[in-house]
mmCIF file of C-alpha atoms in Angstrom:
data_model
loop_
_atom_site.group_PDB
_atom_site.id
_atom_site.type_symbol
_atom_site.label_atom_id
_atom_site.label_comp_id
_atom_site.label_asym_id
_atom_site.label_seq_id
_atom_site.Cartn_x
_atom_site.Cartn_y
_atom_site.Cartn_z
ATOM 1 C CA MET M 1 73.708 -49.226 -68.547
ATOM 2 C CA LYS M 2 75.258 -45.868 -67.663
ATOM 3 C CA VAL M 3 77.359 -46.705 -64.600
ATOM 4 C CA SER M 4 78.744 -49.832 -62.930
ATOM 5 C CA VAL M 5 79.850 -49.541 -59.291
ATOM 6 C CA CYS M 6 82.182 -52.314 -58.051
ATOM 7 C CA ILE M 7 82.258 -52.969 -54.292
ATOM 8 C CA PRO M 8 84.474 -55.618 -52.608
ATOM 9 C CA ILE M 9 83.287 -56.920 -49.243
ATOM 10 C CA TYR M 10 85.477 -58.243 -46.451
ATOM 11 C CA LYS M 11 85.141 -57.653 -42.698
ATOM 12 C CA VAL M 12 83.053 -54.480 -42.976
ATOM 13 C CA GLU M 13 80.041 -55.469 -40.864
ATOM 14 C CA LYS M 14 80.409 -52.285 -38.807
ATOM 15 C CA TYR M 15 80.419 -49.929 -41.814
ATOM 16 C CA ILE M 16 78.690 -51.540 -44.774
ATOM 17 C CA GLU M 17 75.162 -50.333 -43.977
ATOM 18 C CA GLN M 18 76.174 -46.686 -44.329
ATOM 19 C CA CYS M 19 77.978 -47.481 -47.576
ATOM 20 C CA VAL M 20 75.094 -49.454 -49.093
ATOM 21 C CA ARG M 21 72.435 -46.891 -48.196
ATOM 22 C CA SER M 22 74.478 -44.146 -49.848
ATOM 23 C CA LEU M 23 74.627 -46.305 -52.987
ATOM 24 C CA PHE M 24 70.961 -47.313 -53.115
ATOM 25 C CA GLU M 25 69.838 -43.720 -52.559
ATOM 26 C CA GLN M 26 71.775 -42.403 -55.552
ATOM 27 C CA THR M 27 69.915 -39.874 -57.694
ATOM 28 C CA ILE M 28 70.446 -42.144 -60.707
ATOM 29 C CA LYS M 29 67.351 -44.304 -60.439
ATOM 30 C CA GLU M 30 67.846 -46.375 -63.578
ATOM 31 C CA GLU M 31 70.696 -47.569 -65.767
ATOM 32 C CA ILE M 32 73.078 -48.074 -62.850
ATOM 33 C CA GLU M 33 74.279 -51.372 -61.373
ATOM 34 C CA PHE M 34 75.976 -52.305 -58.104
ATOM 35 C CA ILE M 35 78.326 -55.301 -58.162
ATOM 36 C CA PHE M 36 79.225 -56.629 -54.718
ATOM 37 C CA VAL M 37 81.947 -59.264 -54.347
ATOM 38 C CA ASP M 38 81.919 -61.345 -51.169
ATOM 39 C CA ASP M 39 85.570 -62.260 -50.587
ATOM 40 C CA CYS M 40 84.631 -64.960 -48.058
ATOM 41 C CA THR M 41 83.997 -62.385 -45.358
ATOM 42 C CA PRO M 42 83.793 -64.175 -41.977
ATOM 43 C CA ASP M 43 81.386 -61.681 -40.383
ATOM 44 C CA LYS M 44 77.771 -60.650 -41.071
ATOM 45 C CA SER M 45 78.568 -58.124 -43.817
ATOM 46 C CA ILE M 46 76.546 -59.980 -46.465
ATOM 47 C CA GLU M 47 73.592 -60.387 -44.095
ATOM 48 C CA VAL M 48 73.616 -56.634 -43.461
ATOM 49 C CA LEU M 49 73.772 -55.981 -47.198
ATOM 50 C CA GLU M 50 70.804 -58.238 -47.896
ATOM 51 C CA ASN M 51 68.758 -56.694 -45.072
ATOM 52 C CA VAL M 52 69.335 -53.194 -46.418
ATOM 53 C CA LEU M 53 68.584 -54.301 -49.982
ATOM 54 C CA ALA M 54 65.194 -55.590 -48.788
ATOM 55 C CA GLU M 55 64.321 -51.972 -47.932
ATOM 56 C CA TYR M 56 65.025 -50.888 -51.529
ATOM 57 C CA PRO M 57 62.976 -53.257 -53.736
ATOM 58 C CA ASN M 58 63.422 -50.967 -56.749
ATOM 59 C CA ARG M 59 67.168 -51.600 -56.604
ATOM 60 C CA LYS M 60 66.954 -55.399 -56.469
ATOM 61 C CA ASP M 61 67.350 -55.934 -60.225
ATOM 62 C CA GLN M 62 70.335 -53.553 -60.248
ATOM 63 C CA VAL M 63 72.299 -55.542 -57.664
ATOM 64 C CA THR M 64 74.635 -58.458 -58.334
ATOM 65 C CA ILE M 65 76.281 -60.306 -55.433
ATOM 66 C CA LEU M 66 79.197 -62.561 -56.388
ATOM 67 C CA HIS M 67 80.865 -64.979 -53.961
ATOM 68 C CA HIS M 68 84.471 -66.148 -53.884
ATOM 69 C CA LYS M 69 84.962 -69.756 -52.784
ATOM 70 C CA LYS M 70 88.074 -68.685 -50.877
ATOM 71 C CA ASN M 71 89.531 -65.394 -49.705
ATOM 72 C CA LYS M 72 91.544 -63.851 -52.544
ATOM 73 C CA GLY M 73 92.094 -60.241 -51.489
ATOM 74 C CA LEU M 74 91.075 -56.787 -52.684
ATOM 75 C CA VAL M 75 92.657 -56.962 -56.143
ATOM 76 C CA ALA M 76 90.992 -60.261 -57.004
ATOM 77 C CA SER M 77 87.629 -58.947 -55.767
ATOM 78 C CA ARG M 78 87.871 -55.912 -58.037
ATOM 79 C CA ASN M 79 88.967 -58.096 -60.946
ATOM 80 C CA THR M 80 85.970 -60.370 -60.364
ATOM 81 C CA ALA M 81 83.558 -57.434 -60.369
ATOM 82 C CA LEU M 82 84.985 -56.139 -63.652
ATOM 83 C CA THR M 83 84.217 -59.440 -65.403
ATOM 84 C CA VAL M 84 80.470 -58.751 -65.203
ATOM 85 C CA ALA M 85 80.392 -54.924 -65.346
ATOM 86 C CA ARG M 86 78.093 -53.604 -68.102
ATOM 87 C CA GLY M 87 78.216 -49.838 -67.622
ATOM 88 C CA ASP M 88 79.420 -47.270 -70.133
ATOM 89 C CA TYR M 89 81.473 -45.911 -67.215
ATOM 90 C CA ILE M 90 82.924 -47.917 -64.341
ATOM 91 C CA ILE M 91 83.938 -46.875 -60.823
ATOM 92 C CA HIS M 92 84.992 -48.622 -57.606
ATOM 93 C CA CYS M 93 83.759 -48.033 -54.055
ATOM 94 C CA ASP M 94 85.246 -49.406 -50.827
ATOM 95 C CA SER M 95 82.603 -50.920 -48.569
ATOM 96 C CA ASP M 96 83.749 -49.083 -45.430
ATOM 97 C CA ASP M 97 83.352 -45.661 -47.104
ATOM 98 C CA TRP M 98 80.289 -43.818 -48.421
ATOM 99 C CA VAL M 99 79.368 -41.360 -51.160
ATOM 100 C CA ASP M 100 77.230 -38.261 -51.708
ATOM 101 C CA LEU M 101 73.806 -39.168 -53.049
ATOM 102 C CA ASN M 102 74.361 -37.387 -56.378
ATOM 103 C CA MET M 103 77.973 -38.470 -56.870
ATOM 104 C CA TYR M 104 77.543 -40.902 -59.753
ATOM 105 C CA GLU M 105 74.948 -38.830 -61.576
ATOM 106 C CA SER M 106 77.116 -35.708 -61.447
ATOM 107 C CA MET M 107 80.213 -37.591 -62.569
ATOM 108 C CA TYR M 108 78.392 -39.350 -65.396
ATOM 109 C CA ASN M 109 76.801 -36.111 -66.598
ATOM 110 C CA LYS M 110 80.197 -34.409 -66.540
ATOM 111 C CA ALA M 111 81.670 -37.239 -68.577
ATOM 112 C CA ILE M 112 78.917 -36.972 -71.198
ATOM 113 C CA GLU M 113 79.061 -33.171 -71.259
ATOM 114 C CA THR M 114 82.844 -33.087 -71.817
ATOM 115 C CA ASN M 115 83.235 -36.424 -73.639
ATOM 116 C CA ALA M 116 85.843 -37.317 -71.018
ATOM 117 C CA ASP M 117 87.498 -40.705 -70.686
ATOM 118 C CA MET M 118 87.783 -40.125 -66.950
ATOM 119 C CA VAL M 119 86.134 -37.798 -64.430
ATOM 120 C CA TYR M 120 87.456 -37.325 -60.889
ATOM 121 C CA SER M 121 86.110 -35.632 -57.767
ATOM 122 C CA GLY M 122 87.413 -34.328 -54.457
ATOM 123 C CA ILE M 123 87.414 -36.388 -51.273
ATOM 124 C CA VAL M 124 86.209 -35.865 -47.699
ATOM 125 C CA MET M 125 88.662 -37.329 -45.198
ATOM 126 C CA CYS M 126 86.612 -38.694 -42.269
ATOM 127 C CA TYR M 127 88.527 -39.476 -39.077
ATOM 128 C CA ASP M 128 87.253 -41.711 -36.305
ATOM 129 C CA ASP M 129 87.484 -38.840 -33.818
ATOM 130 C CA GLY M 130 84.777 -36.987 -35.756
ATOM 131 C CA ARG M 131 86.982 -34.601 -37.736
ATOM 132 C CA ARG M 132 86.221 -33.938 -41.393
ATOM 133 C CA ARG M 133 88.547 -32.441 -43.990
ATOM 134 C CA ASN M 134 87.535 -31.591 -47.553
ATOM 135 C CA ILE M 135 90.267 -32.146 -50.130
ATOM 136 C CA SER M 136 89.361 -30.389 -53.351
ATOM 137 C CA ILE M 137 91.338 -31.066 -56.493
ATOM 138 C CA LYS M 138 92.359 -28.561 -59.119
ATOM 139 C CA GLU M 139 91.079 -29.369 -62.589
ATOM 140 C CA TYR M 140 93.807 -30.726 -64.835
ATOM 141 C CA LEU M 141 92.936 -30.919 -68.504
ATOM 142 C CA SER M 142 95.418 -33.600 -69.531
ATOM 143 C CA SER M 143 96.246 -37.033 -68.148
ATOM 144 C CA ASP M 144 100.001 -36.381 -67.948
ATOM 145 C CA MET M 145 99.453 -33.187 -65.934
ATOM 146 C CA LEU M 146 97.248 -35.126 -63.525
ATOM 147 C CA PHE M 147 99.850 -37.886 -63.246
ATOM 148 C CA LYS M 148 102.429 -35.322 -62.099
ATOM 149 C CA LYS M 149 100.263 -34.686 -59.026
ATOM 150 C CA MET M 150 99.944 -38.313 -57.998
ATOM 151 C CA SER M 151 102.344 -37.930 -55.070
ATOM 152 C CA ASN M 152 99.236 -37.258 -52.967
ATOM 153 C CA PRO M 153 98.184 -40.931 -52.730
ATOM 154 C CA ILE M 154 94.737 -40.522 -51.198
ATOM 155 C CA VAL M 155 93.386 -38.006 -53.686
ATOM 156 C CA PHE M 156 95.079 -38.924 -56.904
ATOM 157 C CA ASN M 157 95.717 -42.657 -56.594
ATOM 158 C CA SER M 158 92.353 -43.744 -55.251
ATOM 159 C CA LEU M 159 90.107 -45.553 -57.710
ATOM 160 C CA CYS M 160 87.035 -44.577 -55.756
ATOM 161 C CA ASN M 161 86.894 -40.919 -56.809
ATOM 162 C CA LYS M 162 87.415 -41.661 -60.508
ATOM 163 C CA ILE M 163 84.947 -42.874 -63.111
ATOM 164 C CA PHE M 164 86.511 -44.368 -66.259
ATOM 165 C CA ARG M 165 85.098 -45.039 -69.692
ATOM 166 C CA ARG M 166 84.290 -48.722 -70.150
ATOM 167 C CA LYS M 167 86.743 -49.419 -72.983
ATOM 168 C CA ILE M 168 89.582 -48.135 -70.784
ATOM 169 C CA ALA M 169 88.548 -49.821 -67.524
ATOM 170 C CA LEU M 170 88.210 -53.166 -69.314
ATOM 171 C CA SER M 171 91.171 -52.772 -71.657
ATOM 172 C CA ALA M 172 92.814 -56.143 -72.272
ATOM 173 C CA ASP M 173 96.336 -54.869 -71.579
ATOM 174 C CA ILE M 174 95.492 -53.477 -68.134
ATOM 175 C CA LYS M 175 96.425 -56.384 -65.914
ATOM 176 C CA VAL M 176 96.594 -56.086 -62.138
ATOM 177 C CA PRO M 177 97.837 -59.389 -60.639
ATOM 178 C CA ASP M 178 95.808 -60.774 -57.739
ATOM 179 C CA HIS M 179 98.912 -61.039 -55.531
ATOM 180 C CA ILE M 180 99.472 -57.255 -55.404
ATOM 181 C CA CYS M 181 98.829 -56.266 -51.783
ATOM 182 C CA MET M 182 100.005 -52.638 -51.747
ATOM 183 C CA SER M 183 99.688 -49.720 -54.210
ATOM 184 C CA GLU M 184 97.028 -51.512 -56.266
ATOM 185 C CA ASP M 185 95.070 -48.266 -56.662
ATOM 186 C CA LEU M 186 98.181 -46.550 -57.977
ATOM 187 C CA LEU M 187 98.853 -49.325 -60.477
ATOM 188 C CA ARG M 188 95.336 -49.607 -61.867
ATOM 189 C CA SER M 189 94.595 -45.874 -61.934
ATOM 190 C CA SER M 190 97.966 -45.081 -63.571
ATOM 191 C CA LEU M 191 97.544 -47.682 -66.297
ATOM 192 C CA MET M 192 94.039 -46.416 -67.056
ATOM 193 C CA LEU M 193 95.020 -42.760 -66.852
ATOM 194 C CA ALA M 194 97.750 -43.305 -69.433
ATOM 195 C CA LYS M 195 95.038 -44.369 -71.896
ATOM 196 C CA CYS M 196 92.825 -41.321 -71.319
ATOM 197 C CA LYS M 197 92.760 -38.737 -74.084
ATOM 198 C CA SER M 198 90.616 -36.364 -72.022
ATOM 199 C CA VAL M 199 89.922 -35.939 -68.305
ATOM 200 C CA ALA M 200 87.501 -33.742 -66.367
ATOM 201 C CA CYS M 201 86.757 -32.834 -62.756
ATOM 202 C CA THR M 202 83.609 -32.291 -60.738
ATOM 203 C CA PRO M 203 83.912 -29.336 -58.315
ATOM 204 C CA HIS M 204 82.516 -31.133 -55.274
ATOM 205 C CA CYS M 205 84.061 -33.426 -52.641
ATOM 206 C CA CYS M 206 81.761 -36.412 -53.163
ATOM 207 C CA TYR M 207 83.614 -39.423 -51.777
ATOM 208 C CA HIS M 208 83.826 -39.918 -48.002
ATOM 209 C CA TYR M 209 87.053 -41.735 -47.186
ATOM 210 C CA ARG M 210 87.093 -43.328 -43.735
ATOM 211 C CA GLN M 211 90.393 -42.860 -41.889
ATOM 212 C CA ASN M 212 90.618 -45.091 -38.846
ATOM 213 C CA THR M 213 93.715 -44.021 -36.890
ATOM 214 C CA ILE M 214 93.902 -47.375 -35.114
ATOM 215 C CA SER M 215 94.289 -49.120 -38.477
ATOM 216 C CA LEU M 216 97.464 -47.123 -39.104
ATOM 217 C CA VAL M 217 99.349 -49.507 -36.818
ATOM 218 C CA HIS M 218 100.626 -52.367 -38.958
ATOM 219 C CA ALA M 219 103.589 -54.677 -38.783
ATOM 220 C CA TRP M 220 105.677 -53.765 -41.809
ATOM 221 C CA LYS M 221 105.784 -56.948 -43.893
ATOM 222 C CA LYS M 222 108.331 -57.986 -46.460
ATOM 223 C CA GLU M 223 105.588 -58.791 -48.977
ATOM 224 C CA ASN M 224 104.393 -55.167 -48.818
ATOM 225 C CA PHE M 225 107.760 -53.982 -50.073
ATOM 226 C CA VAL M 226 107.890 -56.751 -52.695
ATOM 227 C CA SER M 227 104.402 -55.754 -53.864
ATOM 228 C CA MET M 228 105.454 -52.130 -54.251
ATOM 229 C CA GLN M 229 108.505 -53.187 -56.242
ATOM 230 C CA ASN M 230 106.284 -55.287 -58.511
ATOM 231 C CA VAL M 231 103.997 -52.308 -59.055
ATOM 232 C CA TYR M 232 106.980 -50.108 -59.885
ATOM 233 C CA SER M 233 108.290 -52.670 -62.400
ATOM 234 C CA ILE M 234 104.908 -53.004 -64.121
ATOM 235 C CA LEU M 235 104.513 -49.231 -64.382
ATOM 236 C CA HIS M 236 108.084 -48.786 -65.601
ATOM 237 C CA ASP M 237 107.493 -51.312 -68.382
ATOM 238 C CA SER M 238 103.939 -50.251 -69.252
ATOM 239 C CA LEU M 239 103.647 -46.470 -69.003
ATOM 240 C CA PRO M 240 104.249 -44.292 -72.068
ATOM 241 C CA THR M 241 107.514 -42.363 -72.296
ATOM 242 C CA ASP M 242 106.043 -38.981 -71.334
ATOM 243 C CA PHE M 243 104.812 -40.407 -67.994
ATOM 244 C CA LYS M 244 108.076 -42.035 -66.904
ATOM 245 C CA PRO M 245 110.003 -38.919 -65.767
ATOM 246 C CA TYR M 246 107.536 -38.573 -62.869
ATOM 247 C CA LEU M 247 107.553 -42.245 -61.848
ATOM 248 C CA ILE M 248 110.547 -42.333 -59.498
ATOM 249 C CA SER M 249 109.619 -39.193 -57.542
ATOM 250 C CA LEU M 250 106.024 -40.399 -57.296
ATOM 251 C CA TYR M 251 106.959 -43.787 -56.011
ATOM 252 C CA VAL M 252 109.491 -42.544 -53.475
ATOM 253 C CA ALA M 253 106.751 -40.321 -52.050
ATOM 254 C CA LEU M 254 104.343 -43.256 -51.860
ATOM 255 C CA PHE M 255 106.895 -45.504 -50.229
ATOM 256 C CA ILE M 256 107.623 -42.890 -47.580
ATOM 257 C CA LYS M 257 103.932 -42.541 -46.794
ATOM 258 C CA ALA M 258 103.517 -46.312 -46.635
ATOM 259 C CA LEU M 259 106.289 -46.495 -44.034
ATOM 260 C CA LEU M 260 104.278 -44.206 -41.810
ATOM 261 C CA HIS M 261 101.756 -47.004 -41.323
ATOM 262 C CA TYR M 262 104.330 -48.707 -39.099
ATOM 263 C CA GLY M 263 104.775 -47.763 -35.458
ATOM 264 C CA ASP M 264 103.582 -48.069 -31.889
ATOM 265 C CA SER M 265 101.688 -44.790 -31.714
ATOM 266 C CA PRO M 266 98.918 -44.204 -34.289
ATOM 267 C CA GLU M 267 98.516 -40.649 -33.004
ATOM 268 C CA ASP M 268 102.171 -39.772 -33.657
ATOM 269 C CA ASN M 269 102.123 -41.489 -37.042
ATOM 270 C CA LEU M 270 99.010 -39.564 -38.045
ATOM 271 C CA LEU M 271 100.542 -36.293 -36.835
ATOM 272 C CA PHE M 272 103.696 -36.923 -38.863
ATOM 273 C CA LYS M 273 101.650 -37.872 -41.897
ATOM 274 C CA GLU M 274 99.555 -34.706 -41.723
ATOM 275 C CA GLU M 275 102.621 -32.508 -41.199
ATOM 276 C CA LEU M 276 104.252 -33.953 -44.315
ATOM 277 C CA ASN M 277 101.066 -33.397 -46.302
ATOM 278 C CA LYS M 278 101.012 -29.726 -45.279
ATOM 279 C CA LYS M 279 104.692 -28.922 -45.821
ATOM 280 C CA ARG M 280 106.463 -29.113 -49.168
ATOM 281 C CA GLY M 281 110.142 -28.807 -50.028
ATOM 282 C CA ILE M 282 113.225 -30.622 -48.729
ATOM 283 C CA LYS M 283 113.973 -28.118 -45.946
ATOM 284 C CA ASN M 284 110.456 -28.296 -44.544
ATOM 285 C CA ILE M 285 110.376 -32.093 -44.675
ATOM 286 C CA VAL M 286 113.747 -32.318 -42.894
ATOM 287 C CA ALA M 287 112.401 -29.945 -40.235
ATOM 288 C CA VAL M 288 109.409 -32.220 -39.670
ATOM 289 C CA ILE M 289 111.619 -35.290 -39.319
ATOM 290 C CA ALA M 290 113.958 -33.488 -36.900
ATOM 291 C CA SER M 291 111.084 -32.266 -34.737
ATOM 292 C CA GLU M 292 111.029 -33.498 -31.138
ATOM 293 C CA ARG M 293 107.352 -34.391 -31.707
ATOM 294 C CA VAL M 294 108.351 -37.234 -34.051
ATOM 295 C CA GLN M 295 109.299 -40.584 -32.531
ATOM 296 C CA LEU M 296 112.892 -41.730 -33.001
ATOM 297 C CA GLN M 297 111.517 -45.007 -34.345
ATOM 298 C CA ILE M 298 109.639 -43.207 -37.129
ATOM 299 C CA LYS M 299 112.678 -41.038 -37.950
ATOM 300 C CA ILE M 300 114.859 -44.115 -38.413
ATOM 301 C CA ILE M 301 112.250 -45.962 -40.487
ATOM 302 C CA TYR M 302 111.667 -42.903 -42.641
ATOM 303 C CA VAL M 303 115.339 -42.249 -43.454
ATOM 304 C CA CYS M 304 116.320 -45.904 -43.903
ATOM 305 C CA GLY M 305 113.250 -46.585 -45.989
ATOM 306 C CA VAL M 306 113.948 -43.737 -48.405
ATOM 307 C CA ILE M 307 117.610 -44.750 -48.826
ATOM 308 C CA ASN M 308 116.677 -48.404 -49.271
ATOM 309 C CA PHE M 309 113.962 -47.661 -51.796
ATOM 310 C CA MET M 310 116.063 -45.252 -53.878
ATOM 311 C CA LEU M 311 118.922 -47.755 -54.062
ATOM 312 C CA THR M 312 116.529 -50.545 -55.008
ATOM 313 C CA SER M 313 114.932 -48.362 -57.682
ATOM 314 C CA LYS M 314 118.337 -47.659 -59.226
ATOM 315 C CA ILE M 315 119.138 -51.374 -59.244
ATOM 316 C CA ILE M 316 115.832 -52.138 -60.968
ATOM 317 C CA ARG M 317 116.450 -49.502 -63.631
ATOM 318 C CA TYR M 318 119.994 -50.803 -64.182
ATOM 319 C CA LEU M 319 118.777 -54.396 -64.538
ATOM 320 C CA ASN M 320 115.986 -53.328 -66.890
ATOM 321 C CA LYS M 321 118.521 -51.632 -69.163
ATOM 322 C CA LYS M 322 120.831 -54.664 -69.070
ATOM 323 C CA LEU M 323 117.988 -57.059 -69.867
ATOM 324 C CA LYS M 324 116.866 -54.949 -72.802
ATOM 325 C CA LEU M 325 120.444 -54.793 -74.135
ATOM 326 C CA ASN M 326 120.726 -58.566 -73.934
ATOM 327 C CA LYS M 327 117.456 -59.245 -75.794
#
């Protein structure tokens, strides 16, 4: 088996057909498997999947559908899929997104050609108003150089544009707890990346990432912050020494971006998010925050969130040092 594709399913009835067709029409005709995990989805997502599969009889033996007895969440669904994955390389796909028809063949061929532990591609950001934006990624030849660039969470933290060698994806010491509800992609991809001796890049933007602006409006929950702190602690304890200098700056950037999911106006949040993505440097970021176009609510959340997170990070580092001294 060349490639295993792991796909969690939950409340994606509206989008799953496009995703599944893009998978079943892959240019790899053999030696690929698709592992779907039904996380007790309450809608007709599984029925849609089965109806589409009936149109692709040649794919039937390549498809595994697993069912959770109760809803466990995204992390648990991915963990379940990994327990049965047989491919030499393993990749994840979200069931509300879709992929280019040659994505997995091109990534697998690149991996074989370069003997890479991981191959990554660019992403197409697809907005619900019809806009499309290609995000190409520069080729970085070492895992630590790539890790430095992880402050762009969509491109570099996503699991769905990265194919990993089997022995790394299934490594026994890569543990992602089921209760993690935020920054799971960062945690899993970072732990795997730290084990990669060689990485490679395909030149094309193959993965189509659906950005629904309405979904940007969330109530900020305490467990989201707790989850991010858990992720930080795991990475701090698990990553090799040469990765750690970049961890704080990376995680502050991610926390800031996560805060932007909170607010009353998805349009303003999206505008702010895009402005921050375009402008680098402290002066430029301050200018964006001070802009009259940014809601006062978002300004307050942004500033307070950064201060809160940086203080909490320092406390965690202090406690970690104290605990190690007392062992």
